[in-house]
Coordinates of C-alpha atoms in Angstrom, one line a residue:
M1137 CA 0.1 0.3 0.0
P1138 CA 1.5 3.5 -0.9
H1139 CA 2.0 5.4 2.1
A1140 CA -0.2 9.0 2.8
I1141 CA 1.9 12.2 2.2
D1142 CA 3.4 13.8 5.6
A1143 CA 4.2 17.5 6.5
T1144 CA 8.1 15.9 6.3
F1145 CA 7.6 15.9 2.5
M1146 CA 6.5 19.6 2.2
E1147 CA 9.0 21.3 4.4
A1148 CA 11.9 19.7 2.3
A1149 CA 10.6 20.0 -1.1
R1150 CA 9.8 24.0 -0.9
G1151 CA 12.8 24.1 0.7
S1152 CA 14.8 21.8 -1.8
A1153 CA 13.7 22.5 -5.2
R1154 CA 15.1 24.9 -7.5
G1155 CA 12.6 26.5 -9.7
L1156 CA 12.7 26.5 -13.4
T1157 CA 12.5 29.5 -15.6
G1158 CA 12.5 28.0 -19.2
T1159 CA 16.5 28.8 -20.2
A1160 CA 19.1 26.2 -20.1
Q1161 CA 20.8 27.8 -16.8
D1162 CA 18.3 26.1 -15.3
Y1163 CA 20.5 22.8 -15.8
D1164 CA 23.3 24.2 -14.2
S1165 CA 22.9 22.5 -11.4
L1166 CA 21.8 19.2 -13.4
L1167 CA 25.2 19.5 -14.9
D1168 CA 27.0 19.1 -11.6
L1169 CA 25.0 15.9 -11.1
V1170 CA 26.2 14.5 -13.5
G1171 CA 30.0 15.3 -13.1
T1172 CA 31.9 12.9 -14.9
A1173 CA 28.8 9.9 -15.5
R1174 CA 29.3 8.9 -18.8
I1175 CA 25.1 7.8 -19.5
V1176 CA 22.5 10.0 -18.2
L1177 CA 19.4 8.9 -19.0
L1178 CA 16.6 11.3 -19.5
G1179 CA 12.5 10.3 -18.9
E1180 CA 9.4 11.1 -19.1
A1181 CA 5.5 10.2 -18.0
S1182 CA 4.4 10.1 -20.9
H1183 CA 4.8 10.0 -24.8
G1184 CA 2.7 12.4 -26.0
T1185 CA 3.8 15.5 -23.3
H1186 CA 5.7 19.1 -25.1
E1187 CA 7.5 19.9 -22.1
F1188 CA 9.2 16.2 -21.7
Y1189 CA 10.4 16.4 -25.5
H1190 CA 11.6 20.0 -24.9
E1191 CA 13.3 19.7 -21.7
R1192 CA 15.3 16.5 -22.3
A1193 CA 16.2 18.1 -25.6
M1194 CA 17.4 21.0 -23.4
I1195 CA 19.4 19.6 -21.1
T1196 CA 20.9 17.4 -24.0
Q1197 CA 22.0 20.5 -26.0
R1198 CA 24.0 20.9 -23.0
L1199 CA 25.0 17.5 -22.3
I1200 CA 26.2 18.0 -26.0
G1201 CA 27.7 20.8 -26.1
E1202 CA 29.8 21.2 -22.5
K1203 CA 30.5 17.5 -21.6
G1204 CA 31.1 16.0 -24.9
F1205 CA 28.6 13.9 -25.2
T1206 CA 28.5 11.4 -28.3
A1207 CA 25.1 9.3 -28.7
V1208 CA 21.4 9.9 -28.0
A1209 CA 20.0 6.1 -27.6
V1210 CA 15.8 6.7 -27.8
E1211 CA 13.3 4.6 -26.9
A1212 CA 12.3 3.9 -31.1
D1213 CA 13.0 1.1 -33.8
W1214 CA 16.8 1.1 -35.0
P1215 CA 15.7 1.4 -38.7
D1216 CA 13.9 4.8 -38.0
A1217 CA 16.2 6.2 -35.5
D1218 CA 18.7 5.4 -38.3
Q1219 CA 17.0 7.6 -41.3
I1220 CA 17.6 10.2 -38.1
D1221 CA 21.0 9.3 -37.9
R1222 CA 21.9 9.3 -41.4
C1223 CA 20.7 12.7 -41.4
V1224 CA 21.9 14.6 -39.0
R1225 CA 25.3 13.3 -39.2
G1226 CA 25.3 14.4 -43.0
R1227 CA 25.0 9.9 -44.2
D1228 CA 21.9 11.3 -46.2
Q1229 CA 20.5 13.8 -47.5
G1230 CA 16.9 15.4 -47.0
D1231 CA 14.5 15.3 -44.2
W1232 CA 14.3 12.0 -42.1
H1233 CA 10.7 12.5 -41.5
E1234 CA 9.4 11.9 -44.9
A1235 CA 10.5 7.9 -44.7
A1236 CA 10.9 7.4 -40.9
F1237 CA 8.0 6.1 -38.1
T1238 CA 5.4 5.1 -40.4
R1239 CA 4.1 2.8 -37.6
F1240 CA 1.8 3.5 -35.0
P1241 CA 2.2 5.5 -33.0
T1242 CA 3.9 8.2 -36.1
W1243 CA 3.6 10.9 -33.1
M1244 CA 5.4 9.5 -30.7
W1245 CA 9.1 10.4 -32.6
L1246 CA 7.8 12.3 -35.4
N1247 CA 6.5 15.6 -33.8
T1248 CA 8.1 19.3 -34.4
E1249 CA 9.8 18.8 -30.6
V1250 CA 11.9 15.4 -32.4
Q1251 CA 12.2 17.5 -35.5
R1252 CA 13.3 21.1 -33.7
F1253 CA 16.0 19.0 -32.1
T1254 CA 17.4 16.8 -34.9
R1255 CA 18.4 19.9 -37.1
W1256 CA 19.7 21.4 -33.8
L1257 CA 21.9 18.1 -34.3
T1258 CA 22.6 18.4 -37.4
K1259 CA 24.1 21.7 -37.2
H1260 CA 26.1 21.1 -34.4
N1261 CA 27.3 17.9 -35.8
Q1262 CA 28.5 20.6 -39.0
T1263 CA 30.8 21.8 -36.9
L1264 CA 33.0 18.1 -36.5
T1265 CA 34.5 15.6 -38.3
P1266 CA 32.5 12.7 -39.5
D1267 CA 34.7 10.4 -37.0
E1268 CA 33.2 13.1 -34.2
R1269 CA 29.4 13.3 -35.1
V1270 CA 27.0 12.5 -32.6
E1271 CA 25.0 9.1 -33.1
F1272 CA 21.4 9.2 -33.2
R1273 CA 20.2 5.2 -32.7
G1274 CA 16.7 3.3 -31.7
L1275 CA 16.9 0.6 -29.0
D1276 CA 13.4 -0.8 -29.5
V1277 CA 12.3 -4.6 -30.7
Y1278 CA 9.6 -3.9 -32.9
S1279 CA 10.9 -3.8 -36.3
L1280 CA 10.5 -7.1 -37.0
R1281 CA 9.0 -6.3 -41.0
S1282 CA 11.6 -3.3 -41.7
S1283 CA 14.6 -4.8 -40.0
I1284 CA 14.7 -7.7 -41.9
R1285 CA 14.1 -5.4 -45.4
E1286 CA 17.2 -3.6 -43.6
V1287 CA 19.4 -6.7 -43.8
L1288 CA 18.2 -8.5 -47.1
G1289 CA 19.0 -5.3 -48.6
Y1290 CA 22.4 -4.8 -47.4
L1291 CA 23.1 -8.2 -48.3
E1292 CA 22.1 -7.8 -52.4
D1293 CA 24.1 -4.9 -52.1
T1294 CA 26.9 -6.8 -51.1
D1295 CA 26.7 -11.0 -51.1
T1296 CA 24.0 -12.1 -53.9
T1297 CA 24.5 -15.4 -52.4
M1298 CA 24.1 -14.5 -48.7
A1299 CA 21.6 -12.3 -49.4
R1300 CA 19.4 -15.7 -51.0
E1301 CA 20.8 -17.9 -47.8
A1302 CA 19.4 -15.0 -45.7
R1303 CA 16.0 -15.1 -47.3
Q1304 CA 15.7 -18.5 -47.1
R1305 CA 16.5 -18.4 -43.4
Y1306 CA 14.0 -15.1 -42.8
A1307 CA 11.5 -16.9 -45.3
C1308 CA 10.1 -18.8 -41.7
M1309 CA 9.1 -15.3 -40.3
T1310 CA 7.6 -13.9 -43.6
P1311 CA 4.0 -15.4 -43.3
W1312 CA 3.7 -13.1 -39.5
H1313 CA 4.8 -9.7 -40.6
N1314 CA 1.7 -8.3 -40.4
D1315 CA 1.1 -9.9 -37.4
P1316 CA 4.1 -11.1 -35.4
A1317 CA 2.4 -11.7 -32.4
L1318 CA 0.5 -14.2 -33.8
Y1319 CA 3.7 -16.3 -34.4
G1320 CA 4.2 -16.2 -30.9
H1321 CA 0.1 -17.6 -30.4
F1322 CA 1.0 -20.3 -32.6
T1323 CA 3.9 -21.3 -31.2
E1324 CA 3.4 -21.3 -27.6
R1325 CA 0.6 -22.4 -27.8
R1326 CA -0.3 -24.3 -30.8
G1327 CA 3.0 -26.7 -30.7
M1328 CA 4.5 -24.9 -34.6
A1329 CA 7.9 -25.0 -35.0
T1330 CA 9.8 -21.6 -34.2
C1331 CA 11.9 -19.8 -36.5
E1332 CA 14.9 -19.5 -33.2
S1333 CA 17.3 -21.2 -34.5
E1334 CA 17.3 -19.7 -38.2
V1335 CA 17.4 -16.0 -36.9
L1336 CA 20.5 -16.8 -34.5
E1337 CA 22.0 -18.2 -37.6
Q1338 CA 21.5 -15.3 -39.7
L1339 CA 23.0 -13.3 -36.8
Q1340 CA 25.5 -15.4 -36.1
Q1341 CA 26.6 -14.9 -40.1
L1342 CA 26.4 -11.4 -39.7
L1343 CA 28.8 -11.4 -36.2
S1344 CA 31.0 -13.3 -38.0
Q1345 CA 31.7 -11.4 -40.9
R1346 CA 32.2 -8.2 -38.7
L1347 CA 34.2 -9.8 -37.0
A1348 CA 36.5 -10.7 -40.1
S1349 CA 36.3 -7.3 -40.7
M1350 CA 38.6 -6.5 -37.2
G1351 CA 36.0 -3.8 -36.5
Q1352 CA 36.7 -2.2 -40.1
D1353 CA 33.4 -2.7 -41.1
G1354 CA 31.7 -0.1 -41.6
E1355 CA 28.4 2.3 -41.2
A1356 CA 26.4 -0.5 -43.8
L1357 CA 27.3 -3.9 -41.9
F1358 CA 27.1 -2.2 -38.6
N1359 CA 23.6 -1.5 -39.7
A1360 CA 22.9 -5.2 -41.5
T1361 CA 24.1 -6.8 -38.0
Q1362 CA 22.0 -4.9 -35.6
N1363 CA 19.2 -5.2 -37.5
A1364 CA 19.6 -8.6 -37.2
R1365 CA 19.5 -8.3 -33.6
V1366 CA 16.7 -6.6 -33.4
I1367 CA 15.0 -9.5 -35.7
H1368 CA 16.8 -12.5 -32.9
A1369 CA 15.1 -10.2 -30.1
A1370 CA 11.9 -9.9 -32.1
E1371 CA 10.6 -13.8 -32.6
Q1372 CA 11.9 -14.3 -28.7
Y1373 CA 9.9 -11.5 -27.6
Y1374 CA 6.5 -12.4 -29.7
R1375 CA 7.3 -15.4 -27.9
A1376 CA 7.5 -14.7 -24.7
M1377 CA 4.5 -12.5 -24.6
Y1378 CA 2.4 -16.1 -24.4
R1379 CA 5.0 -16.7 -21.1
G1380 CA 3.4 -13.7 -18.9
S1381 CA 3.9 -10.1 -19.3
T1382 CA 6.9 -9.9 -17.1
T1383 CA 8.9 -12.2 -19.1
S1384 CA 8.2 -9.8 -22.6
W1385 CA 8.6 -6.9 -20.7
N1386 CA 12.8 -8.2 -19.4
L1387 CA 12.9 -9.5 -22.7
R1388 CA 12.5 -5.4 -24.1
D1389 CA 14.4 -4.1 -22.3
R1390 CA 17.5 -6.3 -22.0
H1391 CA 17.3 -5.2 -25.8
M1392 CA 16.8 -2.2 -25.1
F1393 CA 20.4 -2.5 -22.6
E1394 CA 22.5 -4.4 -25.0
T1395 CA 22.0 -2.2 -27.7
L1396 CA 23.2 0.8 -25.7
Q1397 CA 26.3 -1.7 -24.8
V1398 CA 26.6 -2.2 -28.3
V1399 CA 26.1 1.5 -28.8
R1400 CA 28.6 2.4 -26.7
S1401 CA 31.1 -0.4 -27.5
R1402 CA 31.1 0.9 -31.1
L1403 CA 32.2 4.5 -30.5
G1404 CA 35.3 3.3 -27.9
R1405 CA 36.7 4.5 -24.5
N1406 CA 35.3 8.2 -25.2
A1407 CA 32.0 6.8 -25.6
K1408 CA 29.1 9.3 -23.7
A1409 CA 25.0 8.4 -24.5
I1410 CA 22.0 9.9 -23.3
V1411 CA 19.5 7.9 -23.5
W1412 CA 15.2 9.2 -23.8
A1413 CA 13.0 6.7 -23.2
H1414 CA 10.0 6.6 -20.7
N1415 CA 10.3 6.6 -16.7
S1416 CA 9.1 3.1 -16.8
H1417 CA 12.0 1.8 -18.3
I1418 CA 14.5 4.8 -17.5
G1419 CA 14.0 4.6 -14.0
D1420 CA 15.8 1.4 -11.6
A1421 CA 12.9 -0.9 -11.0
R1422 CA 13.9 -2.4 -7.5
A1423 CA 12.8 1.1 -6.4
T1424 CA 9.3 0.3 -7.6
Q1425 CA 5.8 -1.8 -7.5
M1426 CA 7.4 -3.3 -11.2
G1427 CA 10.8 -4.6 -9.8
D1428 CA 8.4 -6.8 -6.9
S1429 CA 6.5 -8.0 -9.8
G1430 CA 10.6 -9.4 -10.8
Q1431 CA 10.4 -6.9 -13.7
L1432 CA 14.2 -5.1 -14.9
T1433 CA 14.5 -1.8 -16.0
L1434 CA 17.4 -0.5 -18.3
G1435 CA 17.9 1.9 -15.6
Q1436 CA 18.5 -0.9 -13.3
L1437 CA 20.4 -2.9 -15.7
S1438 CA 22.7 0.1 -16.5
R1439 CA 23.2 1.1 -12.9
E1440 CA 24.4 -3.1 -12.5
A1441 CA 27.0 -2.6 -15.3
W1442 CA 28.3 0.7 -14.8
G1443 CA 27.5 1.9 -11.3
E1444 CA 28.1 5.7 -10.6
D1445 CA 28.5 6.3 -14.6
V1446 CA 25.4 6.5 -14.5
V1447 CA 22.8 9.2 -13.6
L1448 CA 18.8 8.1 -14.2
I1449 CA 16.3 11.8 -14.3
G1450 CA 12.5 11.3 -14.2
M1451 CA 10.4 13.8 -14.9
G1452 CA 6.2 13.9 -13.8
T1453 CA 3.4 16.5 -14.8
D1454 CA -0.5 17.0 -12.6
H1455 CA -2.3 18.1 -15.0
G1456 CA -2.8 19.2 -18.9
T1457 CA -2.5 18.0 -22.1
V1458 CA -1.6 14.8 -24.0
A1459 CA -1.1 13.0 -27.8
A1460 CA -2.5 9.8 -27.0
A1461 CA -4.7 6.7 -28.4
S1462 CA -7.3 4.7 -27.0
D1463 CA -7.1 1.7 -28.0
W1464 CA -3.9 0.3 -30.3
D1465 CA -4.0 1.0 -33.2
G1466 CA -6.0 3.7 -32.7
P1467 CA -6.3 7.9 -34.0
M1468 CA -3.9 10.0 -31.8
Q1469 CA -6.4 12.4 -30.3
I1470 CA -5.6 15.4 -27.7
K1471 CA -6.6 14.1 -24.5
K1472 CA -7.4 15.5 -21.0
V1473 CA -4.2 14.5 -18.4
R1474 CA -6.7 14.2 -15.2
P1475 CA -5.1 15.7 -12.0
A1476 CA -3.0 13.2 -9.8
L1477 CA -4.6 11.0 -7.7
R1478 CA -3.9 11.2 -3.4
H1479 CA -0.8 9.3 -2.1
S1480 CA 1.1 10.1 -5.5
W1481 CA 4.4 11.6 -5.9
E1482 CA 2.6 14.0 -8.6
R1483 CA -0.4 14.9 -5.9
A1484 CA 2.7 15.2 -4.1
C1485 CA 4.5 18.1 -6.0
V1486 CA 0.7 19.7 -6.4
E1487 CA 0.9 20.5 -2.4
A1488 CA 4.8 21.6 -2.3
G1489 CA 3.6 24.1 -4.6
H1490 CA 6.2 24.6 -7.0
S1491 CA 4.3 24.7 -10.8
Q1492 CA 7.7 23.8 -12.4
A1493 CA 11.1 22.2 -9.9
L1494 CA 13.8 20.0 -10.4
Y1495 CA 14.0 18.2 -7.3
D1496 CA 17.8 16.7 -6.8
W1497 CA 18.3 15.3 -3.3
H1498 CA 22.4 14.1 -4.0
D1499 CA 23.8 17.2 -2.1
D1500 CA 24.9 17.4 1.4
N1501 CA 22.4 19.7 2.2
R1502 CA 19.6 18.3 0.3
Q1503 CA 19.7 15.0 2.7
A1504 CA 16.5 16.0 4.3
L1505 CA 15.0 15.7 0.4
R1506 CA 16.0 12.5 0.1
S1507 CA 14.5 10.9 3.3
A1508 CA 11.2 12.2 2.6
L1509 CA 11.4 10.8 -1.3
S1510 CA 12.0 7.7 0.7
T1511 CA 8.6 6.1 0.9
R1512 CA 6.5 4.3 -1.4
L1513 CA 4.0 6.7 -3.5
L1514 CA 2.0 5.8 -6.7
E1515 CA 3.6 7.2 -9.6
R1516 CA 1.6 7.6 -12.6
A1517 CA 2.7 6.1 -16.0
I1518 CA 0.9 7.8 -20.0
G1519 CA 2.2 4.9 -22.2
V1520 CA 0.5 5.8 -26.2
I1521 CA -2.5 5.0 -25.2
Y1522 CA -4.8 6.7 -22.2
R1523 CA -7.6 5.5 -20.5
P1524 CA -8.2 8.1 -17.8
Q1525 CA -11.9 6.2 -16.9
T1526 CA -9.8 2.9 -15.5
E1527 CA -7.0 5.8 -14.0
R1528 CA -5.8 4.3 -11.5
Q1529 CA -5.3 0.4 -12.7
S1530 CA -4.4 1.0 -16.4
H1531 CA -1.2 4.2 -15.1
Y1532 CA -0.7 3.8 -11.7
F1533 CA 2.0 1.9 -9.9
E1534 CA 3.9 2.7 -6.5
A1535 CA 7.7 3.6 -6.4
T1536 CA 9.9 5.1 -3.8
L1537 CA 11.4 8.4 -5.9
S1538 CA 15.1 8.2 -4.2
D1539 CA 16.1 5.0 -5.0
Q1540 CA 14.0 5.2 -9.2
F1541 CA 15.8 8.3 -9.9
D1542 CA 19.1 10.6 -8.7
A1543 CA 16.8 13.4 -9.9
Y1544 CA 13.2 14.3 -11.1
L1545 CA 11.8 17.5 -12.7
W1546 CA 8.5 18.7 -11.9
F1547 CA 6.1 20.3 -14.4
A1548 CA 2.8 21.0 -12.6
Q1549 CA 0.6 21.8 -15.9
T1550 CA 1.8 20.7 -19.5
R1551 CA 0.3 20.1 -22.7
A1552 CA 0.4 17.7 -25.6
I1553 CA 2.8 17.4 -28.2
T1554 CA 2.6 18.5 -31.8
P1555 CA 2.6 15.7 -34.1
L1556 CA 4.3 16.0 -37.8
A1557 CA 1.4 14.2 -39.4
T1558 CA -1.5 12.0 -38.0
E1559 CA -1.8 9.4 -40.4
H1560 CA 0.7 6.2 -39.5
S1561 CA 0.0 2.1 -41.0
T1562 CA -1.8 -0.5 -39.3
S1563 CA 0.2 -2.5 -36.5
H1564 CA -0.2 -5.3 -34.6
E1565 CA 3.3 -5.0 -33.0
Q1566 CA 1.9 -4.3 -28.9
D1567 CA 3.8 -2.8 -26.7
T1568 CA 3.6 -3.9 -23.2
F1569 CA 2.4 -3.6 -20.1
P1570 CA 1.3 -0.6 -18.7
F1571 CA -0.8 0.4 -22.2
G1572 CA 2.0 1.2 -24.4
I1573 CA 5.2 2.5 -22.6

């Protein structure tokens, strides 16, 4: 059961919160907190809120410009993020949004907030040599069809014999391109043979090719190999869906973590990465109800692997509007966000009285705030689906904020992002609990 909000938190929050004014200087103390850390994970309480995207971009620009960060890795599919990477690093000309993010939910990355950031990143990269330019990468697992297309396209251009072999291996997955969840159903519930060995064999072949190149593999082979990793993870993921939400969730977050490892490894010893993902992924699961049920998160795995080299920053809001759908593959709507429930961290921040604030509890003079945050309250999570009629059941879990994050950004009132497009292709590649996060 979540605890009630007490006067201790109110006193500590009012005395320790740093008010935000809308300028880049708001985050001077946050950069001090980052210090020499090499991985910064920036969260969000929804996938459709302007303030979360805007503030992440502002923080990211400072981390790149002042701390030398070399990669931005986001909760998006690898092939779509590669379209952005091609543009921002000058590998291709043109606009990335003409070809990327065609499946539901398009607005999550196809919006003016992301467009504005990528334009800044393009200009920044133009001041650097090609080897120094900041990368933009995708961490997620849902691009089965487009990743197969990318692997086959690479092999058709480089080795037609290997392309023919890959086409034969991936033929096992072809009937399920439009609804990969059905593949999981038939293999897990109907006893149909899996495609695991075929997709693993293809991945191993590309990994062997990279190894033989002694690291001089170039962008094209690296991209094809990573897409083969996605296919392998997706094959496992859609089968895991039928073993329970915890199994599939953990597989997805492990894939995100392993992809982040790959990105950092490729960049070498100077690698410094910024992650954009939902609070439910970048927070430490061990401090939440999710962890109680056995779920892992990217934030937890990062802390376990890299320790103090990792900084986790969450974000939250009380009310306003959000871009979200009512059902998977449904139309995007601008929905009203209900005021936060009692016994939640969001309600606690409202009662503390700050309209916009940074809560940072790692300074020696902020130990009272850390102590006040070391209790269990509810925390809201809105994904690409928002169902206010079942708000408590659909969008809240319990969390201890002081252990889940290293800092927390608060915006009492927020507004929806502005999408660049409203059309999307139908997709059955559903995200995991809770509701598309």
